[in-house]
Coordinates of C-alpha atoms and ligand atoms in Angstrom, one line a residue:
M175 CA -2.7 -52.1 4.7
K176 CA -2.2 -51.8 1.2
Q177 CA -4.4 -48.9 1.3
Q178 CA -2.5 -47.4 4.2
L179 CA 0.8 -47.6 2.5
E180 CA -0.2 -45.9 -0.7
E181 CA -2.4 -42.9 1.1
I182 CA 1.2 -42.4 3.0
K183 CA 3.0 -42.4 -0.4
K184 CA 0.5 -39.9 -1.6
S185 CA 0.7 -37.8 1.8
V186 CA 4.3 -37.5 1.6
E187 CA 4.4 -36.8 -2.2
A188 CA 2.0 -33.9 -1.8
Q189 CA 3.9 -32.3 1.4
L190 CA 7.1 -32.5 -0.6
A191 CA 5.6 -30.5 -3.6
S192 CA 5.2 -27.5 -1.0
V193 CA 7.8 -27.7 1.3
Q194 CA 9.9 -24.8 2.0
S195 CA 12.7 -25.4 3.9
I196 CA 15.3 -28.2 4.8
E197 CA 14.3 -28.0 8.4
S198 CA 10.6 -29.2 7.6
L199 CA 11.8 -31.6 4.9
E200 CA 13.8 -33.5 7.8
E201 CA 10.6 -33.1 9.7
I202 CA 8.8 -35.4 7.1
R203 CA 11.6 -38.0 7.1
I204 CA 11.4 -38.4 10.8
K205 CA 7.8 -38.3 10.9
Y206 CA 7.1 -41.2 8.1
L207 CA 10.4 -42.9 8.0
G208 CA 11.8 -42.4 11.3
K209 CA 12.2 -44.9 13.9
K210 CA 8.9 -44.0 15.3
G211 CA 7.7 -42.8 12.1
E212 CA 4.1 -44.0 10.2
L213 CA 5.8 -46.2 7.8
T214 CA 7.7 -47.8 10.4
S215 CA 4.4 -48.6 12.6
I216 CA 2.9 -50.1 10.0
L217 CA 5.9 -52.6 9.2
K218 CA 5.8 -53.5 12.7
G219 CA 2.1 -54.4 12.7
M220 CA 2.6 -56.8 10.1
G221 CA 2.8 -59.8 12.3
S222 CA -1.0 -60.1 11.9
L223 CA -0.6 -60.5 8.5
S224 CA -1.3 -64.1 6.8
A225 CA 2.1 -66.0 5.6
E226 CA 0.6 -65.3 1.4
E227 CA 0.2 -61.5 2.1
R228 CA 3.3 -61.0 4.6
P229 CA 5.8 -61.1 1.5
V230 CA 3.7 -58.9 -0.8
I231 CA 2.9 -56.3 1.7
G232 CA 6.6 -56.2 2.9
A233 CA 8.0 -56.0 -0.5
L234 CA 5.4 -52.9 -0.9
A235 CA 6.2 -51.2 2.1
N236 CA 10.0 -51.3 1.2
E237 CA 9.7 -50.3 -2.4
I238 CA 7.4 -47.1 -0.7
R239 CA 10.0 -46.7 1.7
E240 CA 12.9 -46.6 -0.8
F241 CA 10.9 -44.4 -3.0
L242 CA 10.0 -41.8 -0.5
S243 CA 13.6 -41.9 0.9
G244 CA 15.0 -41.1 -2.6
E245 CA 12.5 -38.5 -3.3
I246 CA 13.2 -36.4 0.1
D247 CA 17.1 -36.9 -0.6
K248 CA 16.6 -35.4 -4.3
K249 CA 14.2 -32.5 -3.0
K250 CA 16.9 -31.8 -0.2
A251 CA 19.9 -31.9 -2.8
E252 CA 17.7 -29.1 -5.0
M253 CA 16.9 -27.1 -2.0
A254 CA 20.7 -27.0 -1.0
K255 CA 21.5 -26.2 -4.6
V256 CA 19.1 -23.4 -4.5
I257 CA 20.5 -21.6 -1.1
Q258 CA 24.0 -22.0 -2.4
E259 CA 23.0 -20.1 -5.7
A260 CA 21.2 -17.5 -3.5
K261 CA 24.3 -17.5 -1.4
L262 CA 27.0 -16.9 -4.5
K263 CA 24.7 -14.0 -5.7
A264 CA 24.8 -12.3 -2.7
E265 CA 28.2 -12.5 -2.0
V266 CA 29.3 -11.6 -5.7
I267 CA 32.8 -9.6 -5.5
D268 CA 33.2 -7.2 -8.2
I269 CA 36.7 -7.4 -9.0
S270 CA 36.5 -4.4 -11.5
M271 CA 35.6 -2.3 -8.4
P272 CA 38.1 0.8 -7.5
G273 CA 40.1 -0.8 -4.4
K274 CA 40.5 0.7 -1.0
K275 CA 43.7 2.5 -0.3
S276 CA 45.2 2.3 3.2
E277 CA 46.5 5.8 3.6
I278 CA 50.5 6.0 4.9
G279 CA 51.2 8.8 7.2
N280 CA 54.4 10.9 7.0
L281 CA 56.8 12.4 9.0
H282 CA 56.1 15.9 10.3
P283 CA 58.4 18.6 8.8
L284 CA 60.0 19.3 12.1
T285 CA 61.0 15.8 12.0
K286 CA 61.8 15.8 8.7
V287 CA 64.4 18.4 9.0
L288 CA 65.6 17.6 12.5
N289 CA 66.6 14.2 10.8
E290 CA 68.3 15.7 8.1
F291 CA 70.1 17.9 10.7
K292 CA 71.0 14.8 12.2
D293 CA 72.4 13.2 9.5
A294 CA 74.7 16.1 8.5
V295 CA 76.0 16.3 12.1
I296 CA 77.0 12.7 12.5
G297 CA 78.5 13.2 9.3
M298 CA 80.5 15.5 11.2
G299 CA 81.3 13.0 14.2
F300 CA 78.7 14.3 16.4
Q301 CA 77.1 12.3 18.6
I302 CA 73.3 13.1 20.0
A303 CA 72.5 13.5 23.7
E304 CA 68.9 14.1 24.7
G305 CA 67.9 15.6 27.9
P306 CA 65.2 16.2 30.5
E307 CA 62.4 19.0 29.8
V308 CA 61.9 19.2 33.5
E309 CA 64.9 20.6 34.4
T310 CA 66.8 22.4 37.6
D311 CA 66.9 26.3 38.0
Y312 CA 71.0 25.3 38.4
Y313 CA 71.1 23.8 35.0
N314 CA 68.6 25.9 33.1
F315 CA 70.1 28.9 34.1
E316 CA 72.8 29.3 37.1
A317 CA 75.6 26.9 35.7
L318 CA 74.9 29.3 32.3
N319 CA 76.3 32.0 33.8
I320 CA 72.8 33.4 34.4
P321 CA 72.4 33.9 38.1
K322 CA 69.0 34.9 40.1
N323 CA 67.8 38.5 38.7
H324 CA 70.3 38.2 35.7
P325 CA 68.2 40.3 32.7
A326 CA 68.4 37.0 30.5
R327 CA 65.5 35.4 32.7
D328 CA 63.2 38.3 32.0
T329 CA 63.2 37.1 28.2
Q330 CA 62.9 33.5 29.3
D331 CA 60.0 33.1 31.6
S332 CA 58.8 29.7 32.0
F333 CA 56.6 27.2 34.2
Y334 CA 58.1 26.7 37.5
V335 CA 57.2 23.1 38.8
E336 CA 58.6 24.2 41.9
D337 CA 60.7 27.0 43.0
N338 CA 64.0 25.5 41.6
I339 CA 62.0 23.4 39.1
V340 CA 61.5 24.5 35.7
L341 CA 60.3 23.4 32.3
R342 CA 63.2 24.3 30.3
T343 CA 63.4 27.5 28.7
Q344 CA 66.4 26.1 26.3
T345 CA 68.4 23.1 25.5
S346 CA 71.3 24.8 26.9
P347 CA 71.5 23.2 29.8
M348 CA 72.5 19.8 28.1
Q349 CA 75.8 21.7 27.5
I350 CA 76.5 21.5 31.4
R351 CA 75.1 17.8 31.8
V352 CA 77.0 16.6 29.1
M353 CA 80.4 18.9 30.1
E354 CA 80.1 17.4 33.6
N355 CA 79.7 13.9 32.7
T356 CA 82.2 13.6 29.4
K357 CA 85.8 14.2 29.3
P358 CA 87.1 16.1 26.1
P359 CA 87.0 15.9 23.3
I360 CA 83.1 16.7 23.2
R361 CA 80.9 17.1 20.1
I362 CA 77.4 16.4 20.2
I363 CA 74.1 18.0 19.7
S364 CA 70.8 18.1 21.8
P365 CA 67.6 18.6 20.0
G366 CA 64.4 18.9 21.9
R367 CA 61.3 20.7 23.2
V368 CA 61.6 24.1 25.3
Y369 CA 58.9 26.1 27.0
R370 CA 58.6 29.7 27.2
S371 CA 55.8 31.9 28.5
D372 CA 55.2 33.6 25.4
A373 CA 52.0 35.0 23.9
V374 CA 51.0 32.7 20.9
D375 CA 51.0 34.6 17.6
A376 CA 52.5 33.8 14.0
T377 CA 56.3 33.5 15.5
H378 CA 55.8 32.7 18.8
S379 CA 54.7 29.4 20.7
P380 CA 54.9 28.4 24.3
I381 CA 56.6 25.2 23.3
F382 CA 59.0 24.9 20.4
H383 CA 62.1 23.1 19.6
Q384 CA 66.1 24.0 19.7
I385 CA 69.0 22.0 18.6
E386 CA 71.9 22.5 20.8
G387 CA 75.3 22.0 19.7
L388 CA 78.7 21.9 21.8
V389 CA 82.0 21.0 20.7
V390 CA 84.9 21.4 23.2
D391 CA 88.6 20.1 22.5
K392 CA 92.2 21.5 22.6
G393 CA 92.4 24.5 20.3
I394 CA 89.1 25.0 19.3
T395 CA 88.6 28.6 17.9
M396 CA 85.7 30.9 16.5
A397 CA 86.9 29.5 12.9
D398 CA 85.7 26.1 13.8
L399 CA 82.4 27.6 14.9
K400 CA 82.1 29.4 11.6
G401 CA 83.1 26.5 9.6
T402 CA 81.1 24.1 11.0
L403 CA 78.1 26.3 11.2
E404 CA 78.3 27.3 7.5
T405 CA 78.5 23.6 6.7
L406 CA 75.0 22.8 8.5
I407 CA 73.3 25.8 7.4
R408 CA 74.3 24.6 3.4
S409 CA 73.0 21.1 4.3
I410 CA 69.8 22.1 5.2
Y411 CA 69.4 25.4 2.8
G412 CA 71.3 24.2 -0.3
E413 CA 75.2 24.8 -1.4
N414 CA 74.6 28.4 -2.1
A415 CA 72.9 29.4 1.1
K416 CA 74.6 32.5 2.5
C417 CA 75.3 33.0 6.0
R418 CA 76.7 36.0 8.0
F419 CA 78.1 36.2 11.8
R420 CA 77.1 39.2 13.6
P421 CA 78.4 39.9 17.4
H422 CA 76.0 39.6 20.0
H423 CA 75.8 38.9 23.8
F424 CA 74.7 35.7 25.6
P425 CA 76.1 34.9 29.3
F426 CA 77.7 31.8 28.6
T427 CA 79.6 32.0 25.2
E428 CA 82.3 35.0 25.1
P429 CA 82.7 36.3 22.3
S430 CA 79.0 35.5 21.2
V431 CA 77.3 35.6 17.7
E432 CA 74.1 35.7 16.1
T433 CA 73.8 33.8 12.8
D434 CA 71.7 34.9 9.9
V435 CA 70.8 33.3 6.6
C436 CA 70.6 35.2 3.7
C437 CA 66.7 35.5 3.0
F438 CA 65.6 32.1 0.7
S439 CA 62.5 34.3 -0.4
C440 CA 63.8 37.1 -2.2
G441 CA 67.3 36.1 -1.9
G442 CA 68.2 39.3 -0.2
K443 CA 66.7 42.3 -1.5
G444 CA 64.2 42.7 1.4
C445 CA 60.7 41.4 1.3
S446 CA 57.9 40.4 3.5
V447 CA 59.6 37.0 4.7
C448 CA 62.9 38.9 6.2
K449 CA 60.7 42.1 7.0
G450 CA 62.9 43.8 4.5
E451 CA 66.2 42.7 6.2
G452 CA 67.6 40.8 3.2
W453 CA 68.8 38.2 6.1
I454 CA 66.8 35.8 8.7
E455 CA 68.4 35.2 12.1
I456 CA 68.6 31.4 13.0
L457 CA 70.7 30.9 15.6
G458 CA 73.2 32.2 18.4
G459 CA 76.2 30.8 19.2
G460 CA 79.9 31.8 20.6
M461 CA 83.0 30.3 22.3
V462 CA 82.1 28.6 25.4
H463 CA 82.6 31.1 28.5
P464 CA 85.6 30.1 30.6
K465 CA 83.7 30.1 33.8
V466 CA 80.8 27.7 32.4
L467 CA 84.0 25.3 31.3
A468 CA 85.6 25.6 34.9
G469 CA 82.3 25.1 36.7
C470 CA 82.2 21.7 35.0
G471 CA 85.6 20.8 35.5
I472 CA 87.2 21.4 32.3
D473 CA 90.5 23.9 32.5
P474 CA 89.6 26.8 30.5
E475 CA 93.5 27.1 30.3
V476 CA 93.7 23.7 28.4
Y477 CA 90.2 23.4 26.6
S478 CA 88.2 25.4 24.7
G479 CA 85.1 25.1 22.9
F480 CA 82.3 26.6 20.9
A481 CA 78.4 26.1 21.3
F482 CA 75.1 27.4 19.4
G483 CA 71.5 27.1 19.4
I484 CA 69.4 26.6 16.6
G485 CA 65.4 27.5 16.6
L486 CA 64.3 24.3 14.9
E487 CA 60.7 25.9 13.7
R488 CA 62.6 28.9 12.4
L489 CA 64.7 26.7 10.4
V490 CA 61.9 24.8 9.0
M491 CA 59.6 27.9 8.3
G492 CA 62.6 29.0 5.7
R493 CA 63.1 25.8 4.3
Y494 CA 59.4 25.2 3.2
D495 CA 58.3 29.1 3.2
I496 CA 56.0 28.5 6.2
N497 CA 55.1 31.7 7.5
D498 CA 52.6 31.0 10.7
I499 CA 54.6 28.5 13.7
R500 CA 51.0 27.6 14.9
L501 CA 50.5 25.3 11.7
F502 CA 53.4 23.2 13.3
F503 CA 51.2 22.0 16.4
E504 CA 47.8 22.3 15.1
N505 CA 48.0 18.9 13.4
D506 CA 45.8 19.7 10.4
V507 CA 46.6 17.2 8.0
R508 CA 46.0 19.4 5.1
F509 CA 49.0 21.0 6.1
L510 CA 51.4 18.1 7.3
K511 CA 50.2 16.0 4.1
Q512 CA 52.3 18.7 2.2
F513 CA 55.6 17.4 3.4
Ligands
LIG172 N1 69.9 29.5 24.5 C1 70.0 30.5 23.5 C2 68.7 30.9 23.4 O1 67.7 30.1 23.8 C3 70.6 30.3 22.5 C4 72.0 29.8 22.2 C5 73.0 31.0 22.0 C6 72.7 28.6 22.5 C7 74.1 30.8 22.2 C8 73.7 28.4 22.4 C9 75.1 29.7 22.0 O2 74.4 27.6 22.7 O3 76.2 29.3 22.3 O4 68.3 31.7 23.0

């Protein structure tokens, strides 16, 4: 029996020398020292020994058990350390490496300039009124004094959803919607998307943006229109911006004007940006037609008003010297990142 014990000891020692994994180490522990293990079964057979032999063999067996158990623990600790070290090495973080930057986007140039514009008019007491892009023929044309067969409809063809429902060609229908629902004094702007059946080129897009303005009160005159527009143009183009007003015709204003800003590129001398004119047209406006006021239930004998409509793209193109309207809609980050 003593010999058997010594053999177990030797065999376990030999196996420990070549064991490769913690799992196989546990298998060795179970095989020899476990409840049904080889060493345990020898101890169970001690009943057959003589009274003198029993304590001697018992002591030896315990000694070997403790020794092997200690060796297995030691080996396990060694292996765990090696594994831990390998893991630390593999997961090492080089804090001197350059970090990953998370890119922060920026506002679209149209949004940026529109926000500036909103700030300027809010400072002047205006409110912002947004309206539907799918509009009825009545609001888009009829109520603005543009009846069926009026020539102004030719320049504003659009997508008809149904006979009398159209993708709005201008933000002017918001004048009507606001006047129908609000008692003067009225001071609003209405920015938004508009649609026209235009072929795409450097200055035309079937989708673009306008900012409508409307002021209705007692005693509003053309001087208010001029003063307001000059102030707004300076807030976008700078204190020294010059503008001029030319007579024009719109069916829903009387009298009507077109407003030009002195070319920001050449200062008025004439260049390719202003096509040699020295001036760039940026908006239409005028005194709200008495017929339009009356149609909305506002008495033109008591109230008067002015309105204007600005092309946002043109405003932004002038502001940043952008020469192609398509850039706004192509979403090329190389363009968008510049603002
Ligand atoms: N809606 C006009 C257009 O798209 C622009 C315009 C002209 C708006 C005169 C106005 C205005 O409010 O009074 O051509």
